[in-house]
Tab-separated table of C-alpha atoms in Angstrom:
chain	number	residue	atom	x	y	z
A	1	SER	CA	-0.841	6.371	25.774
A	2	GLN	CA	-4.022	5.566	23.787
A	3	GLY	CA	-3.492	1.845	24.443
A	4	HIS	CA	-3.060	0.672	20.866
A	5	PHE	CA	0.032	-1.360	21.867
A	6	GLU	CA	2.256	-1.918	24.883
A	7	GLY	CA	5.635	-1.554	23.209
A	8	LEU	CA	7.584	-2.275	20.055
A	9	GLU	CA	8.661	-5.885	19.624
A	10	SER	CA	11.001	-6.386	16.663
A	11	PRO	CA	11.763	-4.781	13.283
A	12	ILE	CA	9.896	-6.157	10.276
A	13	SER	CA	11.501	-3.959	7.651
A	14	THR	CA	13.775	-0.915	7.492
A	15	GLY	CA	14.045	1.550	4.648
A	16	LYS	CA	15.026	5.058	3.703
A	17	GLU	CA	11.523	6.401	4.326
A	18	SER	CA	10.181	4.261	7.158
A	19	ASN	CA	10.789	1.458	9.624
A	20	VAL	CA	8.106	-1.137	10.352
A	21	PHE	CA	7.955	-2.957	13.702
A	22	SER	CA	5.734	-5.581	15.229
A	23	ALA	CA	4.257	-4.532	18.564
A	24	LEU	CA	2.378	-6.416	21.285
A	25	LYS	CA	-1.025	-5.450	22.634
A	26	LYS	CA	-2.210	-6.119	26.194
A	27	ASP	CA	-4.095	-9.229	25.090
A	28	GLY	CA	-0.954	-10.716	23.498
A	29	THR	CA	-2.000	-10.082	19.896
A	30	ARG	CA	0.197	-8.068	17.551
A	31	VAL	CA	-0.064	-4.943	15.446
A	32	MET	CA	2.333	-3.384	12.938
A	33	VAL	CA	3.774	0.045	13.692
A	34	LYS	CA	5.106	2.036	10.738
A	35	ILE	CA	7.333	4.957	11.688
A	36	TYR	CA	8.291	7.405	8.955
A	37	ARG	CA	11.786	8.867	9.216
A	38	LEU	CA	11.665	12.636	9.593
A	39	GLU	CA	15.269	13.172	8.504
A	40	THR	CA	15.774	10.859	5.524
A	41	CYS	CA	12.344	10.905	3.825
A	42	ASP	CA	12.321	12.175	0.249
A	43	PHE	CA	9.730	14.838	0.973
A	44	ASN	CA	10.104	16.359	-2.519
A	45	ARG	CA	8.902	13.066	-4.018
A	46	MET	CA	6.113	12.952	-1.418
A	47	TYR	CA	5.017	16.481	-2.289
A	48	ASP	CA	5.023	15.563	-5.994
A	49	TYR	CA	2.342	12.915	-5.276
A	50	ILE	CA	0.362	14.974	-2.745
A	51	LYS	CA	0.140	18.249	-4.706
A	52	ASP	CA	-2.054	16.549	-7.329
A	53	ASP	CA	-4.412	15.018	-4.737
A	54	PRO	CA	-7.655	17.038	-4.447
A	55	ARG	CA	-8.029	15.890	-0.819
A	56	PHE	CA	-4.883	17.740	0.267
A	57	LEU	CA	-4.913	20.991	-1.675
A	58	GLN	CA	-4.521	23.030	1.528
A	59	ILE	CA	-1.240	21.390	2.544
A	60	LYS	CA	1.410	23.814	3.793
A	61	LYS	CA	4.905	23.343	2.465
A	62	GLY	CA	7.561	22.245	4.895
A	63	LYS	CA	9.200	18.899	5.509
A	64	ARG	CA	7.315	17.920	8.671
A	65	ASN	CA	3.939	19.027	7.260
A	66	ILE	CA	4.466	16.948	4.131
A	67	ILE	CA	5.542	13.832	6.051
A	68	PHE	CA	2.647	14.112	8.534
A	69	THR	CA	0.219	14.544	5.593
A	70	TRP	CA	1.819	11.524	3.876
A	71	VAL	CA	1.028	9.371	6.945
A	72	GLN	CA	-2.545	10.696	7.125
A	73	ARG	CA	-2.901	9.991	3.403
A	74	GLU	CA	-1.821	6.363	3.833
A	75	TYR	CA	-4.316	5.949	6.691
A	76	ARG	CA	-7.187	7.422	4.655
A	77	ASN	CA	-6.291	5.396	1.560
A	78	LEU	CA	-6.237	2.167	3.581
A	79	LEU	CA	-9.606	2.993	5.157
A	80	LYS	CA	-11.159	3.624	1.759
A	81	ALA	CA	-9.622	0.456	0.313
A	82	ARG	CA	-10.863	-1.544	3.301
A	83	GLU	CA	-14.383	-0.162	2.842
A	84	ALA	CA	-14.237	-1.360	-0.776
A	85	ASN	CA	-13.299	-4.896	0.408
A	86	VAL	CA	-9.790	-4.648	-1.009
A	87	SER	CA	-7.417	-7.045	0.747
A	88	VAL	CA	-5.303	-4.626	2.845
A	89	PRO	CA	-4.220	-4.392	6.505
A	90	THR	CA	-6.815	-2.634	8.660
A	91	PRO	CA	-5.492	0.798	9.702
A	92	PHE	CA	-6.101	1.448	13.410
A	93	THR	CA	-4.762	4.943	14.052
A	94	PHE	CA	-2.052	7.453	13.179
A	95	SER	CA	-0.252	10.284	14.947
A	96	LYS	CA	2.253	12.614	13.284
A	97	ASN	CA	4.771	10.259	11.603
A	98	VAL	CA	3.467	6.986	13.123
A	99	LEU	CA	0.850	4.613	11.674
A	100	VAL	CA	-0.613	1.560	13.493
A	101	LEU	CA	-1.861	-1.302	11.312
A	102	GLU	CA	-3.227	-4.826	11.494
A	103	PHE	CA	-0.488	-7.476	11.714
A	104	ILE	CA	-0.605	-9.777	8.687
A	105	GLY	CA	0.940	-13.130	9.581
A	106	ASP	CA	0.813	-16.118	11.918
A	107	ASP	CA	2.612	-16.984	15.172
A	108	GLY	CA	4.541	-13.712	15.250
A	109	ALA	CA	5.922	-14.148	11.724
A	110	ILE	CA	4.948	-11.540	9.164
A	111	ALA	CA	3.548	-12.882	5.887
A	112	PRO	CA	6.230	-12.955	3.153
A	113	LYS	CA	6.215	-10.550	0.232
A	114	LEU	CA	5.200	-11.934	-3.149
A	115	LYS	CA	8.760	-11.396	-4.437
A	116	ASP	CA	10.028	-13.770	-1.727
A	117	GLU	CA	7.370	-16.500	-1.967
A	118	THR	CA	5.974	-17.524	-5.335
A	119	PRO	CA	2.349	-18.690	-5.076
A	120	LYS	CA	1.632	-22.380	-5.557
A	121	ASN	CA	-1.074	-21.518	-8.097
A	122	PRO	CA	0.195	-18.414	-9.978
A	123	LYS	CA	-2.940	-18.038	-12.144
A	124	ASP	CA	-5.276	-18.090	-9.140
A	125	PHE	CA	-3.078	-15.615	-7.240
A	126	PHE	CA	-2.826	-13.323	-10.288
A	127	ASP	CA	-6.623	-13.324	-10.716
A	128	LYS	CA	-7.042	-12.352	-7.049
A	129	ILE	CA	-4.623	-9.443	-7.518
A	130	ILE	CA	-6.546	-8.174	-10.558
A	131	LEU	CA	-9.858	-8.489	-8.683
A	132	ASN	CA	-8.426	-6.351	-5.861
A	133	MET	CA	-7.106	-3.786	-8.363
A	134	LYS	CA	-10.595	-3.626	-9.883
A	135	LYS	CA	-12.188	-3.076	-6.463
A	136	LEU	CA	-9.659	-0.324	-5.739
A	137	HIS	CA	-10.388	1.335	-9.088
A	138	LYS	CA	-14.127	1.155	-8.439
A	139	ALA	CA	-13.472	2.947	-5.120
A	140	GLY	CA	-11.798	5.773	-7.076
A	141	LEU	CA	-8.189	4.890	-6.245
A	142	VAL	CA	-5.064	3.578	-7.944
A	143	HIS	CA	-2.237	2.132	-5.813
A	144	ALA	CA	0.487	3.880	-7.874
A	145	ASP	CA	3.341	1.702	-6.568
A	146	LEU	CA	2.035	-1.838	-6.901
A	147	SER	CA	4.585	-4.595	-7.445
A	148	ALA	CA	5.754	-7.904	-5.985
A	149	PHE	CA	7.465	-5.785	-3.292
A	150	ASN	CA	4.148	-4.316	-2.063
A	151	ILE	CA	1.987	-7.440	-2.029
A	152	LEU	CA	2.120	-9.987	0.788
A	153	ASN	CA	1.479	-13.675	0.121
A	154	TYR	CA	-0.642	-14.577	3.132
A	155	ASN	CA	-1.777	-18.212	2.965
A	156	GLU	CA	-1.916	-18.021	-0.842
A	157	ASN	CA	-3.939	-14.792	-0.804
A	158	PRO	CA	-2.604	-11.363	-1.836
A	159	VAL	CA	-2.625	-8.497	0.666
A	160	PHE	CA	-1.769	-5.049	-0.730
A	161	ILE	CA	0.477	-2.845	1.457
A	162	ASP	CA	2.173	0.592	1.325
A	163	PHE	CA	-0.663	2.947	0.414
A	164	SER	CA	0.920	6.351	1.024
A	165	GLN	CA	1.421	7.083	-2.692
A	166	CYS	CA	-2.058	5.721	-3.567
A	167	THR	CA	-3.819	8.351	-5.684
A	168	THR	CA	-7.401	9.228	-6.593
A	169	LEU	CA	-8.591	8.735	-10.151
A	170	LYS	CA	-9.009	12.520	-10.347
A	171	SER	CA	-5.232	12.873	-10.440
A	172	SER	CA	-3.856	13.868	-13.838
A	173	ARG	CA	-1.386	10.962	-13.545
A	174	ALA	CA	-3.896	8.282	-12.453
A	175	ASN	CA	-3.902	6.509	-15.826
A	176	GLU	CA	-0.098	6.542	-15.978
A	177	PHE	CA	0.091	5.047	-12.465
A	178	LEU	CA	-2.519	2.372	-13.244
A	179	GLU	CA	-0.659	1.285	-16.384
A	180	ARG	CA	2.602	1.128	-14.438
A	181	ASP	CA	0.973	-1.013	-11.714
A	182	ILE	CA	-0.409	-3.392	-14.346
A	183	ARG	CA	2.973	-3.586	-16.107
A	184	ASN	CA	4.786	-4.380	-12.833
A	185	ILE	CA	2.361	-7.168	-11.931
A	186	CYS	CA	2.253	-8.639	-15.439
A	187	ASN	CA	6.056	-8.608	-15.747
A	188	PHE	CA	6.415	-10.524	-12.474
A	189	PHE	CA	3.921	-13.212	-13.479
A	190	LYS	CA	5.327	-13.502	-17.005
A	191	LYS	CA	8.683	-14.372	-15.431
A	192	ILE	CA	7.089	-17.281	-13.580
A	193	GLY	CA	5.420	-18.619	-16.710
A	194	LEU	CA	2.016	-16.929	-16.931
A	195	ASN	CA	0.769	-15.659	-20.289
A	196	VAL	CA	-0.910	-12.301	-19.567
A	197	ASP	CA	-1.953	-9.359	-21.748
A	198	GLU	CA	-1.572	-5.885	-20.196
A	199	LEU	CA	-4.211	-4.248	-22.408
A	200	LYS	CA	-6.825	-6.915	-21.635
A	201	ILE	CA	-6.017	-6.686	-17.925
A	202	LYS	CA	-6.501	-2.898	-17.986
A	203	GLU	CA	-9.888	-3.319	-19.726
A	204	GLN	CA	-10.867	-5.843	-17.075
A	205	ILE	CA	-9.907	-3.451	-14.233
A	206	ILE	CA	-11.615	-0.309	-15.557
A	207	LYS	CA	-14.741	-2.073	-16.866
A	208	LYS	CA	-17.790	-0.972	-14.868
């Protein structure tokens, strides 16, 4: 009713927590619509992330409240990342369990995930990922679930997605999450022949 899109087009991905669809706008361009499942979401896991976030200390317990806060959290995290020039989809709006995002792809085809399309120049792609992680860290955030599953390869450039679990550096687990993100990325690129050092990468990310 707000005019963000005319109607859903086709499913992009389906999962236990959410389904993602492409949707057409009046002008023929596309957006992505992420709809969180109210029945099958692991809201205990969601609450475990949210309870340590200083931005959401007033959250009321209850499945629907937690899921709606989770969606709002992803929207706010994406906005903050976008402001810091991190390569992420632009978030347009959210309502309850629905999030509307920029469509990342060409000619109606969504950009592939990194796990499905190895970059032609792994070193260049890796360096771009680390630069984006550094920008995110400088903005006071850590993705907390970064891997080859949550990075799109769009014309040989990384685009980070899935920001609902993204956490502020004030979280007691921020360092643990950052190290896990670095380990996931380094492990993927080691498998495709890159020689990378996790400790040096961490220093590079947190260096002011």
